[in-house]
Tab-separated table of C-alpha atoms in Angstrom:
chain	number	residue	atom	x	y	z
A	1	LEU	CA	50.642	-11.417	20.911
A	2	ALA	CA	50.678	-9.084	18.080
A	3	THR	CA	54.073	-9.905	16.298
A	4	ASP	CA	51.777	-13.557	16.209
A	5	ILE	CA	48.826	-12.158	15.127
A	6	LEU	CA	50.289	-10.288	12.461
A	7	LYS	CA	52.952	-12.429	11.388
A	8	GLY	CA	53.921	-12.284	7.308
A	9	ARG	CA	52.492	-9.072	7.066
A	10	GLU	CA	54.475	-6.411	5.689
A	11	ASP	CA	51.777	-4.137	4.962
A	12	ALA	CA	52.636	-4.579	9.063
A	13	ALA	CA	54.502	-2.562	12.233
A	14	MET	CA	53.952	-3.182	15.363
A	15	LEU	CA	55.097	-0.669	18.209
A	16	SER	CA	55.779	0.245	21.597
A	17	THR	CA	54.982	3.187	23.137
A	18	ASN	CA	55.409	1.846	27.002
A	19	HIS	CA	57.711	-0.978	26.790
A	20	PRO	CA	58.893	-2.196	30.167
A	21	ARG	CA	62.818	-2.555	29.760
A	22	LYS	CA	63.331	0.797	27.520
A	23	GLY	CA	60.574	2.766	29.854
A	24	GLY	CA	57.581	5.182	28.934
A	25	LEU	CA	58.683	8.125	27.685
A	26	VAL	CA	61.771	6.421	25.313
A	27	SER	CA	59.443	4.103	24.373
A	28	PHE	CA	56.749	6.749	22.954
A	29	ASN	CA	59.428	8.912	21.005
A	30	GLU	CA	60.911	6.123	19.158
A	31	ALA	CA	56.739	4.960	18.156
A	32	LEU	CA	56.654	8.901	17.008
A	33	CYS	CA	59.430	9.012	15.140
A	34	ALA	CA	58.597	5.441	13.414
A	35	LEU	CA	54.957	6.742	12.818
A	36	LEU	CA	56.811	10.390	10.831
A	37	ALA	CA	58.913	7.780	9.165
A	38	ALA	CA	56.512	6.594	8.186
A	39	GLY	CA	55.050	9.056	6.368
A	40	LEU	CA	52.132	10.249	9.247
A	41	PRO	CA	51.880	14.411	9.245
A	42	ALA	CA	53.346	15.670	12.277
A	43	ALA	CA	49.854	17.471	12.798
A	44	PRO	CA	46.519	17.743	10.713
A	45	ALA	CA	46.332	19.703	7.915
A	46	GLN	CA	45.543	23.390	8.395
A	47	SER	CA	42.332	24.298	6.809
A	48	ALA	CA	41.781	27.250	4.441
A	49	PRO	CA	39.832	30.077	6.008
A	50	VAL	CA	36.585	30.708	5.040
A	51	GLU	CA	35.501	34.330	3.897
A	52	PRO	CA	31.686	35.680	5.299
A	53	ALA	CA	29.053	35.704	2.748
A	54	LEU	CA	27.309	38.795	1.984
A	55	ILE	CA	23.534	38.576	1.641
A	56	SER	CA	22.123	41.568	-0.690
A	57	PRO	CA	18.364	43.389	1.291
A	58	GLU	CA	16.900	42.253	-2.230
A	59	MET	CA	18.055	38.480	-1.947
A	60	ILE	CA	16.506	38.048	1.891
A	61	PRO	CA	12.260	37.989	0.321
A	62	VAL	CA	13.236	36.227	-1.887
A	63	THR	CA	14.549	33.176	0.253
A	64	LEU	CA	12.172	33.723	3.320
A	65	GLN	CA	9.173	32.659	0.479
A	66	SER	CA	11.095	30.094	-0.990
A	67	SER	CA	11.567	28.141	1.873
A	68	PRO	CA	9.457	26.010	3.555
A	69	ALA	CA	6.788	26.300	6.089
A	70	VAL	CA	8.530	25.455	9.826
A	71	SER	CA	6.404	22.900	11.440
A	72	THR	CA	5.325	23.355	15.366
A	73	SER	CA	6.202	20.455	18.113
A	74	ILE	CA	5.024	20.180	21.426
A	75	SER	CA	8.011	20.210	24.090
A	76	ASP	CA	8.879	20.610	27.461
A	77	GLY	CA	10.823	23.562	27.347
A	78	ARG	CA	14.805	21.746	27.457
A	79	LEU	CA	16.673	22.691	24.452
A	80	PRO	CA	18.796	19.549	23.296
A	81	LEU	CA	22.540	19.131	25.110
A	82	THR	CA	25.162	20.838	23.151
A	83	GLY	CA	28.323	20.812	26.013
A	84	SER	CA	30.392	18.733	27.122
A	85	VAL	CA	28.623	16.260	28.980
A	86	VAL	CA	30.533	15.433	32.184
A	87	ILE	CA	30.857	13.522	35.776
A	88	SER	CA	30.476	14.991	38.312
A	89	GLY	CA	30.801	12.154	41.119
A	90	ALA	CA	32.755	9.022	41.855
A	91	GLY	CA	31.796	6.166	44.274
A	92	LEU	CA	35.344	4.062	44.350
A	93	GLY	CA	35.850	0.306	46.106
A	94	LEU	CA	39.364	-1.161	46.225
A	95	PRO	CA	40.449	-4.967	47.591
A	96	GLY	CA	42.804	-4.943	50.154
A	97	ARG	CA	41.753	-8.433	52.978
A	98	ASN	CA	42.419	-5.659	55.970
A	99	THR	CA	40.802	-3.120	54.844
A	100	HIS	CA	36.915	-1.474	53.656
A	101	VAL	CA	35.930	-1.917	50.948
A	102	PHE	CA	34.469	1.121	50.395
A	103	SER	CA	36.800	3.330	53.107
A	104	ASP	CA	37.348	7.005	53.130
A	105	ASP	CA	41.050	7.201	51.308
A	106	ASN	CA	40.266	5.341	48.787
A	107	VAL	CA	40.987	7.669	45.892
A	108	ASN	CA	44.283	9.041	47.907
A	109	SER	CA	45.764	5.174	48.088
A	110	LEU	CA	44.912	4.393	44.322
A	111	LEU	CA	47.310	7.714	43.544
A	112	HIS	CA	49.298	6.866	46.732
A	113	GLY	CA	49.922	3.906	44.482
A	114	ASP	CA	49.556	1.514	47.400
A	115	ASN	CA	49.798	-2.189	46.669
A	116	ARG	CA	46.010	-4.085	47.284
A	117	ILE	CA	47.460	-7.525	45.849
A	118	GLU	CA	48.488	-9.782	48.375
A	119	PRO	CA	48.866	-14.084	48.867
A	120	PHE	CA	45.903	-15.927	48.697
A	121	GLU	CA	45.854	-17.911	52.062
A	122	GLU	CA	47.150	-21.798	51.797
A	123	SER	CA	43.385	-23.464	52.900
A	124	VAL	CA	41.992	-20.890	49.845
A	125	ARG	CA	44.869	-22.770	47.450
A	126	GLN	CA	44.281	-26.102	48.384
A	127	VAL	CA	40.714	-25.763	47.354
A	128	MET	CA	41.971	-24.044	44.076
A	129	LEU	CA	43.848	-27.391	43.994
A	130	GLN	CA	40.671	-29.714	44.670
A	131	LYS	CA	39.512	-28.427	41.048
A	132	ARG	CA	41.543	-30.364	38.891
A	133	VAL	CA	42.571	-27.105	36.595
A	134	THR	CA	44.523	-27.827	33.921
A	135	ARG	CA	47.500	-25.789	32.599
A	136	LEU	CA	49.370	-25.576	29.109
A	137	VAL	CA	52.917	-27.537	28.942
A	138	LYS	CA	54.901	-27.197	26.316
A	139	SER	CA	58.199	-29.186	25.352
A	140	ASP	CA	60.187	-30.210	22.788
A	141	ALA	CA	58.117	-32.726	21.892
A	142	GLY	CA	54.810	-30.789	21.577
A	143	ALA	CA	52.447	-29.694	23.600
A	144	VAL	CA	50.411	-31.343	26.127
A	145	MET	CA	46.976	-30.591	29.136
A	146	GLN	CA	48.632	-30.914	32.547
A	147	VAL	CA	46.621	-31.252	36.451
A	148	ILE	CA	47.540	-29.257	38.315
A	149	ASP	CA	48.771	-31.604	41.439
A	150	ASP	CA	50.488	-28.958	43.537
A	151	PRO	CA	49.570	-26.282	45.230
A	152	GLU	CA	52.463	-23.947	44.317
A	153	LEU	CA	51.456	-24.139	40.764
A	154	THR	CA	48.440	-22.263	41.653
A	155	VAL	CA	47.543	-18.729	41.923
A	156	LYS	CA	49.822	-16.730	44.575
A	157	LEU	CA	48.455	-13.764	44.485
A	158	ALA	CA	44.735	-11.174	43.857
A	159	GLY	CA	42.783	-8.692	44.565
A	160	GLN	CA	40.713	-10.209	47.686
A	161	THR	CA	37.458	-8.755	49.128
A	162	GLY	CA	38.156	-6.754	52.344
A	163	ALA	CA	35.246	-5.815	55.476
A	164	PHE	CA	31.970	-4.759	53.532
A	165	ASP	CA	28.478	-5.089	55.139
A	166	PRO	CA	25.678	-3.237	52.492
A	167	ALA	CA	23.172	-3.008	55.441
A	168	GLU	CA	24.780	-1.927	58.370
A	169	GLU	CA	27.132	0.879	55.856
A	170	PHE	CA	24.933	1.683	53.033
A	171	GLY	CA	21.018	1.272	54.530
A	172	ILE	CA	20.544	-1.898	52.410
A	173	PRO	CA	17.114	-4.022	53.390
A	174	ALA	CA	18.069	-7.559	54.291
A	175	ASP	CA	15.395	-8.644	52.523
A	176	ARG	CA	16.721	-7.217	49.172
A	177	LEU	CA	20.439	-8.633	49.774
A	178	GLU	CA	19.088	-11.603	50.250
A	179	ALA	CA	17.586	-11.496	46.515
A	180	THR	CA	20.783	-10.304	44.712
A	181	ASP	CA	24.635	-11.297	44.674
A	182	ILE	CA	27.845	-10.110	45.803
A	183	ALA	CA	28.417	-8.355	42.020
A	184	THR	CA	25.211	-6.623	42.329
A	185	GLN	CA	26.289	-5.249	46.686
A	186	LEU	CA	29.367	-3.870	45.371
A	187	ALA	CA	27.444	-1.772	42.679
A	188	ILE	CA	25.083	-0.740	44.579
A	189	ALA	CA	27.431	0.691	46.714
A	190	ALA	CA	29.348	2.436	44.445
A	191	GLY	CA	26.043	4.003	42.637
A	192	ILE	CA	25.773	5.431	46.284
A	193	GLU	CA	28.540	6.280	47.081
A	194	ALA	CA	28.870	8.545	43.737
A	195	LEU	CA	25.577	10.467	44.208
A	196	ARG	CA	26.353	11.716	48.101
A	197	ASP	CA	29.734	12.070	45.717
A	198	ALA	CA	28.240	14.288	43.673
A	199	GLY	CA	25.921	16.022	46.034
A	200	ILE	CA	22.328	14.331	44.592
A	201	PRO	CA	20.778	13.986	47.679
A	202	LEU	CA	18.367	11.219	48.601
A	203	VAL	CA	15.102	12.308	50.780
A	204	MET	CA	12.764	10.534	53.022
A	205	ALA	CA	9.753	9.719	50.914
A	206	TYR	CA	6.377	9.510	52.841
A	207	LYS	CA	3.409	6.717	52.290
A	208	LYS	CA	-0.093	8.008	53.424
A	209	THR	CA	-2.259	5.645	55.614
A	210	SER	CA	-6.208	4.171	55.004
A	211	THR	CA	-6.596	7.304	57.603
A	212	GLY	CA	-4.838	9.662	55.430
A	213	SER	CA	-1.782	10.373	57.908
A	214	LEU	CA	1.975	9.923	55.952
A	215	LEU	CA	4.547	7.898	56.926
A	216	PRO	CA	8.411	7.610	56.312
A	217	ASP	CA	8.827	5.378	53.533
A	218	ARG	CA	12.481	4.919	52.840
A	219	TRP	CA	15.081	7.054	50.995
A	220	ARG	CA	14.985	8.125	47.738
A	221	LEU	CA	15.351	10.897	44.869
A	222	PRO	CA	14.138	14.256	44.742
A	223	PRO	CA	10.574	14.140	42.902
A	224	ALA	CA	12.211	16.591	40.368
A	225	LEU	CA	15.281	14.331	39.375
A	226	ALA	CA	13.239	11.229	39.750
A	227	ASP	CA	12.516	10.740	35.856
A	228	GLU	CA	15.318	12.248	34.340
A	229	THR	CA	17.656	10.147	35.737
A	230	GLY	CA	18.930	6.574	34.162
A	231	VAL	CA	21.095	3.626	35.557
A	232	ILE	CA	23.467	0.932	33.791
A	233	PHE	CA	25.347	-1.626	35.212
A	234	ALA	CA	28.696	-2.611	34.109
A	235	SER	CA	29.523	-6.339	35.543
A	236	ALA	CA	30.668	-9.178	33.698
A	237	PHE	CA	30.306	-12.288	36.044
A	238	PRO	CA	26.938	-10.782	37.835
A	239	GLY	CA	25.160	-13.800	39.533
A	240	LEU	CA	27.819	-16.473	38.698
A	241	ASP	CA	28.520	-17.153	42.883
A	242	ARG	CA	24.929	-17.005	43.844
A	243	MET	CA	24.447	-19.806	40.593
A	244	ALA	CA	27.316	-21.748	41.742
A	245	ASN	CA	26.146	-21.349	45.684
A	246	GLU	CA	22.644	-22.749	44.793
A	247	ALA	CA	23.887	-26.036	42.715
A	248	GLU	CA	26.605	-26.798	44.903
A	249	SER	CA	23.643	-26.862	48.122
A	250	TYR	CA	21.630	-28.640	45.158
A	251	SER	CA	24.827	-31.130	45.475
A	252	GLN	CA	25.405	-31.485	48.515
A	253	TYR	CA	21.835	-32.877	49.102
A	254	LEU	CA	21.404	-34.855	46.849
A	255	SER	CA	24.328	-37.026	47.811
A	256	LEU	CA	23.112	-36.703	51.427
A	257	THR	CA	20.303	-37.907	51.286
A	258	LYS	CA	21.845	-40.992	48.924
A	259	GLN	CA	23.445	-42.048	51.336
A	260	LEU	CA	21.292	-41.570	53.547
A	261	GLU	CA	18.964	-44.011	51.659
A	262	GLN	CA	22.364	-47.016	51.633
A	263	LEU	CA	22.816	-46.788	55.530
A	264	LEU	CA	18.874	-47.287	55.936
A	265	SER	CA	18.938	-50.357	53.341
A	266	LEU	CA	21.669	-51.879	54.869
A	267	ARG	CA	20.972	-51.196	58.284
A	268	SER	CA	17.490	-53.121	57.918
A	269	LEU	CA	19.452	-56.088	56.836
A	270	VAL	CA	21.888	-56.069	59.843
A	271	PRO	CA	21.205	-58.960	62.109
A	272	THR	CA	20.348	-58.496	66.046
A	273	ASP	CA	22.481	-59.767	67.657
A	274	GLN	CA	25.258	-57.934	65.524
A	275	ALA	CA	25.642	-55.072	68.788
A	276	SER	CA	29.161	-53.714	67.492
A	277	LEU	CA	27.377	-52.678	63.809
A	278	THR	CA	23.767	-51.963	64.736
A	279	SER	CA	25.473	-49.362	66.947
A	280	GLU	CA	27.886	-48.038	64.460
A	281	LEU	CA	24.971	-47.381	61.841
A	282	ASP	CA	23.210	-46.128	63.923
A	283	TRP	CA	25.330	-42.960	63.761
A	284	ARG	CA	26.510	-43.161	61.050
A	285	ILE	CA	22.672	-42.559	60.333
A	286	THR	CA	21.882	-39.951	63.048
A	287	SER	CA	25.148	-37.923	61.273
A	288	LEU	CA	23.324	-38.147	57.712
A	289	GLU	CA	20.645	-37.540	59.093
A	290	SER	CA	21.804	-34.263	61.704
A	291	GLN	CA	23.545	-33.274	58.360
A	292	LEU	CA	20.596	-32.937	55.804
A	293	THR	CA	18.708	-30.812	58.299
A	294	GLU	CA	21.356	-28.124	59.131
A	295	LEU	CA	21.928	-28.151	54.754
A	296	ASN	CA	17.645	-27.501	55.206
A	297	TYR	CA	17.875	-27.124	51.055
A	298	ASN	CA	14.789	-25.456	49.613
A	299	PHE	CA	14.616	-23.818	45.847
A	300	ASP	CA	14.599	-20.655	46.942
A	301	ARG	CA	12.003	-18.521	44.955
A	302	ARG	CA	14.664	-15.406	44.459
A	303	PHE	CA	16.446	-17.288	42.602
A	304	VAL	CA	15.617	-15.930	39.925
A	305	PHE	CA	16.429	-12.908	41.550
A	306	ARG	CA	19.513	-13.467	42.675
A	307	VAL	CA	21.569	-14.840	38.750
A	308	LEU	CA	20.135	-12.591	36.002
A	309	ALA	CA	21.851	-9.461	35.658
A	310	MET	CA	19.561	-7.108	37.217
A	311	GLY	CA	21.666	-4.503	39.464
A	312	HIS	CA	20.009	-1.811	37.653
A	313	SER	CA	17.050	-2.777	37.807
A	314	GLN	CA	17.803	-2.901	41.747
A	315	PHE	CA	19.493	-0.152	41.579
A	316	ALA	CA	16.995	2.538	40.511
A	317	GLU	CA	13.790	0.365	42.718
A	318	HIS	CA	16.085	1.637	45.469
A	319	ILE	CA	16.802	4.803	44.523
A	320	GLY	CA	13.870	5.614	42.850
A	321	ALA	CA	15.003	6.601	39.718
A	322	ARG	CA	12.361	6.384	36.903
A	323	GLY	CA	14.826	6.829	33.876
A	324	PRO	CA	16.040	4.073	31.201
A	325	ASN	CA	17.990	1.176	32.701
A	326	THR	CA	20.105	-1.908	31.116
A	327	HIS	CA	23.116	-3.591	31.833
A	328	VAL	CA	26.116	-4.066	29.350
A	329	ASN	CA	28.085	-6.833	29.634
A	330	ALA	CA	32.205	-6.017	27.689
A	331	ALA	CA	34.608	-7.955	30.474
A	332	CYS	CA	36.752	-5.739	31.636
A	333	ALA	CA	36.338	-2.733	30.113
A	334	SER	CA	32.669	-3.195	30.911
A	335	THR	CA	32.329	0.550	32.825
A	336	THR	CA	34.494	2.211	29.809
A	337	HIS	CA	31.988	1.216	28.193
A	338	ALA	CA	28.745	1.971	29.818
A	339	VAL	CA	30.275	5.817	30.077
A	340	SER	CA	30.104	6.031	26.264
A	341	VAL	CA	25.937	4.688	26.643
A	342	ALA	CA	25.798	7.191	29.285
A	343	GLU	CA	26.627	9.548	27.148
A	344	ASP	CA	24.977	8.956	24.255
A	345	TRP	CA	21.493	8.427	26.408
A	346	ILE	CA	21.945	12.221	27.430
A	347	ARG	CA	23.114	13.793	23.921
A	348	ALA	CA	20.107	12.130	22.548
A	349	GLY	CA	17.707	13.611	25.337
A	350	ARG	CA	16.770	10.207	26.889
A	351	ALA	CA	18.191	11.230	30.152
A	352	ARG	CA	19.733	14.414	31.762
A	353	ARG	CA	21.881	12.210	34.494
A	354	VAL	CA	22.836	9.111	34.317
A	355	VAL	CA	23.996	6.794	37.296
A	356	ILE	CA	27.219	3.697	36.013
A	357	VAL	CA	26.809	0.959	38.616
A	358	SER	CA	29.484	-1.071	38.037
A	359	GLY	CA	30.748	-4.323	40.462
A	360	ASP	CA	32.533	-7.978	40.341
A	361	ASP	CA	34.408	-9.594	42.936
C-alpha cells in the first residue's frame, strides 16, 4: 500500500520495521541502518550547559518595583497537574463463543497469546451469502465486481461474542438494557470492570421518602468523586444493530400486511363451492395473521436512545458521574484517541479522573 501511494517519489523510501519474512529484530535493525545512511542523527544533539545567572542585591528593589501587580483569583485550592497522568485500572472483554466475554482470566489469556479467532458456523455463512456481497475480481481483461454465490468465498474466521449477561453479571437494570445497543452494553460492562480494577468503589445512594425515611436507591460513585469524574465513550459502530433490527422488523411487518391484504382480496373472489381452494386460502390467511400477532410490531419510543451514540451519558448516569462526557469515533483507534482526550481533560483541570468505556460487536 505504501509503495503504491509513494510511487514515483524519489525523495521517499519505504522501510519495514517488522517484515513478516525477515522477522522483527532483523528488519528493525535494517531500518535503523537505512535511517543512519540517510543522514539522520543517531542521538539528539546535546545542548550547551546553561550557566547560572547571578543577581546583585541592588537589582532586587528595581525588579520588584517594575513588576506588574499580581491579580488575585478565586480558586478551589487545587493545583494544576504537572506530573504524569496514569492509568489506574482497566477492564477487558475478549471474543470466544465458548467463553465469557468478561472472564476473570482475560488478561492472562491475552498475555499468553491464546487464539480467540474461530470459524463461522455454516448457518452464519449462508446468511452472509444471502446478503449478495460483491468482491473485486482482477484479470488480464480488467477488473469486475462479482456477486459471491459460493459459501466457500465468504468470510470464514472472526472473533465472535461469547456468553454475556449484563443484567446478571453487572446489575444493569432490564429497562436500561432495552434502551441501549450491544456496543453500549459492552462499554458499560468494561467501565464497571475498570472501576473495580482501579479500586474506585460504588456506594449505595439513598433517596428520602415523603415521611423523611431513607430508602436504598442504587449504587453510585461516592459524592466526593462524582463532580471530578468524566466519561468518554469510544465506539466505531454504536447503534447499528438496533437500527438494522428496527428496519428488518418494519420491513417484515409491511410484507406480511401486504400478503394478508392480497389473500383476503383473493378469498373474497373465490366461489363458495370451491371448498379445497377456500380451505387452502383460509389456512394461509390464518398463518399470516399468526405471524403478525407474533411479530407484534410497534415503533418503540426508545428507538432514539438505542441508535444514538449515547454510551457516555448512559454510563455517567448509571454510576452518577457528573464531570464532562463525550463520544469519540476514530475507527480502530477510537480507544487510543479517547485516552489522549482524557489526558487533555485532566491536564486542563476539567476532571481529576476519566473513565473510558469502549465497545463494538
